[in-house]
Amino acid sequence: MEKTTVLITGCSSGIGLGLAARLAADAAHRFKVCNAGVGLMGPLETCSDHAMKTVLDVNLFGTIRTIQAFLPAMKRRGAGRIIVSSSIGGLQGCVSASGLPFKAVYCASKFAVEGLCESLAIVLQPFNIHVTLVECGPVNTSFLANLQCPDPEGSELQGLDTKTRNLYRRYLQHCQSFFCEAAQEVEEVLQVFLEAIGSPCPPLRCLTTQRFASLSRLRLDSPDGSAYVQAMHDFVFGHGEAGDASEPQP
């Protein structure tokens, strides 16, 4: 059998490291994983140009450059896999290309990756090259520790209005409690990657959890977006910015 080359970007820890270890002994399929990613959290007014450019450079342009480097060879072979880790929610959930509070730039980078992969999947189908987005929810990795996240009491937010500061403080509390409750283990997420790799015809999107299916359906049932905005607001901050932040019902 022809030797297969596997490239995983961002494999120093977390999902990338676990996937590299699992595939080291048996890379039976020809594919390529774009897994590197960085996060950015905070009110948009406080995000510096440098921080925003870093997120877009790693999450979007890093993915593009990696695909550009190997796509011609895949086309010549007439086979290949491009598997992209699309942790849309970061700490929140796996609603495909969904906006999350105080993660505007991070979500923007992931919206762009979704569009990139969807467009590529159409063009690459005649070349027998499969593009798959693995939509991750919160996962127990070092992503949280490495997240760029200003302290709500720190000097970075001194000029911010009081209401936005309070909302941001509440969002951080929500993230901490929700992460403890809902985070998946790396091994559970790896199984979704392995299934995508092993499938003869993998789908464009694979979800690692169905926990947020109700929010996903809202995006389809309410095309103007108002229902999703209200549901996410209530989920994070509670009804009317008060009360509990219970999960929206289907």
Short mmCIF file of C-alpha atoms in Angstrom, two decimals:
data_model
loop_
_atom_site.label_atom_id
_atom_site.label_comp_id
_atom_site.label_asym_id
_atom_site.label_seq_id
_atom_site.Cartn_x
_atom_site.Cartn_y
_atom_site.Cartn_z
CA MET A 1 0.00 0.00 0.00
CA GLU A 2 1.26 3.47 -0.86
CA LYS A 3 2.65 5.36 2.12
CA THR A 4 0.38 8.17 3.25
CA THR A 5 1.59 11.56 4.42
CA VAL A 6 -0.37 13.15 7.25
CA LEU A 7 -0.03 16.84 8.15
CA ILE A 8 -1.61 18.17 11.33
CA THR A 9 -1.23 21.85 12.11
CA GLY A 10 -1.34 22.81 15.76
CA CYS A 11 -0.46 19.49 17.40
CA SER A 12 1.55 20.57 20.44
CA SER A 13 -1.41 19.87 22.73
CA GLY A 14 -5.12 19.10 22.89
CA ILE A 15 -7.00 17.67 19.92
CA GLY A 16 -4.08 17.99 17.49
CA LEU A 17 -1.70 16.10 19.78
CA GLY A 18 -4.24 13.38 20.48
CA LEU A 19 -5.01 12.93 16.80
CA ALA A 20 -1.33 12.79 15.89
CA ALA A 21 -0.75 10.06 18.46
CA ARG A 22 -3.73 8.01 17.29
CA LEU A 23 -2.77 8.22 13.62
CA ALA A 24 0.98 7.72 14.00
CA ALA A 25 0.68 3.94 13.77
CA ASP A 26 -2.07 3.73 11.16
CA ALA A 27 -2.60 6.52 8.64
CA ALA A 28 -4.68 4.51 6.23
CA HIS A 29 -6.20 7.46 4.42
CA ARG A 30 -4.70 10.37 2.55
CA PHE A 31 -5.80 13.58 4.20
CA LYS A 32 -4.65 16.87 5.74
CA VAL A 33 -5.97 18.46 9.25
CA CYS A 34 -6.03 22.25 9.78
CA ASN A 35 -6.23 22.29 13.56
CA ALA A 36 -4.30 25.32 14.80
CA GLY A 37 -6.42 28.03 16.36
CA VAL A 38 -6.37 30.92 18.80
CA GLY A 39 -9.19 32.63 20.63
CA LEU A 40 -10.00 36.21 21.54
CA MET A 41 -12.61 37.27 24.06
CA GLY A 42 -13.70 40.70 25.23
CA PRO A 43 -15.77 43.74 24.27
CA LEU A 44 -15.04 44.73 20.69
CA GLU A 45 -14.05 48.25 21.74
CA THR A 46 -11.10 46.82 23.67
CA CYS A 47 -9.71 44.51 20.96
CA SER A 48 -6.45 45.87 19.55
CA ASP A 49 -5.58 45.72 15.87
CA HIS A 50 -2.68 43.41 16.70
CA ALA A 51 -4.87 40.95 18.62
CA MET A 52 -7.52 40.91 15.89
CA LYS A 53 -4.95 40.44 13.12
CA THR A 54 -3.37 37.56 15.06
CA VAL A 55 -6.69 35.72 15.35
CA LEU A 56 -7.48 36.16 11.66
CA ASP A 57 -3.94 35.26 10.61
CA VAL A 58 -3.95 31.96 12.52
CA ASN A 59 -7.58 30.88 12.23
CA LEU A 60 -8.28 32.01 8.67
CA PHE A 61 -5.15 32.83 6.70
CA GLY A 62 -3.17 30.00 8.32
CA THR A 63 -5.83 27.58 7.13
CA ILE A 64 -5.82 29.11 3.65
CA ARG A 65 -2.03 29.02 3.33
CA THR A 66 -1.88 25.40 4.46
CA ILE A 67 -4.52 24.32 1.96
CA GLN A 68 -2.83 26.30 -0.83
CA ALA A 69 0.46 24.51 -0.17
CA PHE A 70 -0.92 21.00 -0.62
CA LEU A 71 -3.97 21.38 -2.85
CA PRO A 72 -2.14 21.14 -6.21
CA ALA A 73 -0.59 17.78 -5.27
CA MET A 74 -3.94 16.47 -4.08
CA LYS A 75 -5.54 17.48 -7.37
CA ARG A 76 -2.83 15.72 -9.38
CA ARG A 77 -3.36 12.54 -7.35
CA GLY A 78 -7.11 12.79 -7.62
CA ALA A 79 -7.59 12.04 -3.94
CA GLY A 80 -7.30 13.65 -0.55
CA ARG A 81 -8.91 14.75 2.69
CA ILE A 82 -8.98 18.25 4.15
CA ILE A 83 -10.31 18.17 7.70
CA VAL A 84 -10.67 21.49 9.47
CA SER A 85 -11.29 21.90 13.18
CA SER A 86 -14.07 24.47 13.44
CA SER A 87 -14.57 25.05 17.15
CA ILE A 88 -17.21 27.66 16.51
CA GLY A 89 -18.26 28.20 20.07
CA GLY A 90 -14.89 27.89 21.75
CA LEU A 91 -16.29 27.74 25.27
CA GLN A 92 -19.92 27.94 24.33
CA GLY A 93 -21.13 25.27 21.94
CA CYS A 94 -21.12 23.91 18.45
CA VAL A 95 -23.66 25.98 16.58
CA SER A 96 -22.26 26.11 13.07
CA ALA A 97 -20.93 29.60 12.32
CA SER A 98 -22.88 31.30 15.08
CA GLY A 99 -22.21 34.59 16.78
CA LEU A 100 -21.40 34.43 20.48
CA PRO A 101 -21.29 37.35 22.92
CA PHE A 102 -17.91 39.02 23.46
CA LYS A 103 -16.24 36.76 20.85
CA ALA A 104 -17.01 38.84 17.78
CA VAL A 105 -13.57 38.65 16.14
CA TYR A 106 -13.08 34.95 16.92
CA CYS A 107 -16.54 34.17 15.51
CA ALA A 108 -15.79 36.31 12.45
CA SER A 109 -12.72 34.18 11.76
CA LYS A 110 -14.77 31.01 12.07
CA PHE A 111 -17.57 32.32 9.86
CA ALA A 112 -14.89 32.92 7.24
CA VAL A 113 -13.48 29.40 7.61
CA GLU A 114 -16.96 27.95 7.20
CA GLY A 115 -17.45 29.87 3.95
CA LEU A 116 -14.00 28.92 2.74
CA CYS A 117 -14.58 25.20 3.28
CA GLU A 118 -18.10 25.19 1.89
CA SER A 119 -16.87 26.88 -1.28
CA LEU A 120 -13.91 24.50 -1.62
CA ALA A 121 -16.09 21.42 -1.09
CA ILE A 122 -18.11 22.30 -4.19
CA VAL A 123 -15.09 22.84 -6.41
CA LEU A 124 -13.06 19.88 -5.14
CA GLN A 125 -15.77 17.25 -5.49
CA PRO A 126 -14.73 16.30 -9.09
CA PHE A 127 -11.15 15.77 -7.83
CA ASN A 128 -12.23 13.20 -5.21
CA ILE A 129 -11.02 15.56 -2.48
CA HIS A 130 -13.29 15.69 0.56
CA VAL A 131 -13.54 18.77 2.78
CA THR A 132 -14.89 18.27 6.29
CA LEU A 133 -15.48 20.72 9.12
CA VAL A 134 -15.47 19.12 12.56
CA GLU A 135 -17.73 21.34 14.66
CA CYS A 136 -16.44 21.13 18.22
CA GLY A 137 -18.08 22.38 21.38
CA PRO A 138 -16.20 23.08 24.61
CA VAL A 139 -13.32 20.61 24.98
CA ASN A 140 -10.95 20.01 27.90
CA THR A 141 -7.77 21.33 26.27
CA SER A 142 -5.37 24.22 26.83
CA PHE A 143 -7.53 26.46 24.61
CA LEU A 144 -9.11 28.08 27.67
CA ALA A 145 -5.78 28.77 29.33
CA ASN A 146 -4.37 30.28 26.13
CA LEU A 147 -7.41 32.43 25.40
CA GLN A 148 -6.74 36.17 25.13
CA CYS A 149 -9.20 37.45 27.71
CA PRO A 150 -9.04 40.83 29.50
CA ASP A 151 -9.78 41.00 33.21
CA PRO A 152 -13.14 42.76 33.75
CA GLU A 153 -11.56 44.59 36.69
CA GLY A 154 -8.31 45.36 34.89
CA SER A 155 -6.99 48.53 33.33
CA GLU A 156 -7.85 47.37 29.79
CA LEU A 157 -11.54 47.96 30.47
CA GLN A 158 -11.27 51.18 32.47
CA GLY A 159 -12.82 53.28 29.70
CA LEU A 160 -15.67 50.84 29.05
CA ASP A 161 -19.26 51.73 29.95
CA THR A 162 -20.60 50.13 33.12
CA LYS A 163 -23.37 48.11 31.47
CA THR A 164 -21.04 46.44 28.98
CA ARG A 165 -18.53 45.71 31.76
CA ASN A 166 -21.25 44.06 33.85
CA LEU A 167 -22.44 41.98 30.90
CA TYR A 168 -18.87 40.88 30.21
CA ARG A 169 -18.35 39.93 33.86
CA ARG A 170 -21.51 37.83 33.76
CA TYR A 171 -20.46 36.19 30.52
CA LEU A 172 -17.15 35.10 32.03
CA GLN A 173 -19.02 33.58 34.97
CA HIS A 174 -21.34 31.80 32.55
CA CYS A 175 -18.39 30.42 30.57
CA GLN A 176 -16.66 29.05 33.66
CA SER A 177 -19.73 27.24 34.96
CA PHE A 178 -20.82 26.05 31.53
CA PHE A 179 -17.36 24.73 30.68
CA CYS A 180 -17.27 22.67 33.88
CA GLU A 181 -20.70 21.25 33.06
CA ALA A 182 -20.49 20.63 29.32
CA ALA A 183 -16.86 20.24 28.22
CA GLN A 184 -16.10 17.07 26.28
CA GLU A 185 -12.94 15.05 26.75
CA VAL A 186 -10.40 14.99 23.94
CA GLU A 187 -10.87 11.28 23.31
CA GLU A 188 -14.58 11.77 22.68
CA VAL A 189 -13.88 14.48 20.10
CA LEU A 190 -11.11 12.45 18.46
CA GLN A 191 -13.62 9.75 17.63
CA VAL A 192 -15.51 12.21 15.42
CA PHE A 193 -12.29 13.08 13.56
CA LEU A 194 -11.48 9.40 13.10
CA GLU A 195 -14.96 8.66 11.76
CA ALA A 196 -14.60 11.51 9.26
CA ILE A 197 -11.21 10.15 8.20
CA GLY A 198 -12.48 6.60 7.85
CA SER A 199 -15.66 7.39 5.97
CA PRO A 200 -15.46 6.82 2.19
CA CYS A 201 -17.60 9.93 1.66
CA PRO A 202 -17.52 12.16 4.76
CA PRO A 203 -20.02 15.00 5.11
CA LEU A 204 -19.09 18.66 4.95
CA ARG A 205 -19.91 19.07 8.65
CA CYS A 206 -19.57 16.68 11.58
CA LEU A 207 -20.81 17.68 15.03
CA THR A 208 -19.06 16.47 18.16
CA THR A 209 -22.20 16.99 20.27
CA GLN A 210 -25.93 17.46 19.74
CA ARG A 211 -26.29 19.55 22.88
CA PHE A 212 -27.08 22.74 20.97
CA ALA A 213 -29.36 21.33 18.31
CA SER A 214 -32.19 23.60 19.46
CA LEU A 215 -30.12 26.72 18.81
CA SER A 216 -29.10 25.38 15.42
CA ARG A 217 -32.73 24.85 14.48
CA LEU A 218 -33.57 28.41 15.47
CA ARG A 219 -31.21 29.69 12.80
CA LEU A 220 -33.20 27.77 10.20
CA ASP A 221 -36.66 28.38 11.63
CA SER A 222 -36.12 32.13 12.02
CA PRO A 223 -34.18 33.32 8.94
CA ASP A 224 -34.22 36.97 10.07
CA GLY A 225 -32.03 36.00 13.03
CA SER A 226 -34.13 37.58 15.77
CA ALA A 227 -35.06 34.30 17.47
CA TYR A 228 -31.44 33.17 17.67
CA VAL A 229 -30.26 36.50 19.07
CA GLN A 230 -32.93 36.42 21.79
CA ALA A 231 -32.36 32.75 22.62
CA MET A 232 -28.59 33.17 22.92
CA HIS A 233 -29.04 36.29 25.03
CA ASP A 234 -31.40 34.44 27.38
CA PHE A 235 -29.11 31.40 27.46
CA VAL A 236 -26.11 33.46 28.55
CA PHE A 237 -27.60 36.32 30.56
CA GLY A 238 -31.05 35.07 31.54
CA HIS A 239 -34.43 36.45 30.52
CA GLY A 240 -34.41 40.23 30.55
CA GLU A 241 -30.78 40.23 31.72
CA ALA A 242 -31.86 38.67 35.00
CA GLY A 243 -32.66 35.28 36.39
CA ASP A 244 -31.10 31.96 35.43
CA ALA A 245 -29.35 31.24 32.12
CA SER A 246 -31.14 28.02 31.40
CA GLU A 247 -30.67 26.18 28.13
CA PRO A 248 -33.31 27.05 25.52
CA GLN A 249 -35.77 24.28 24.81
CA PRO A 250 -36.29 22.80 21.33
#
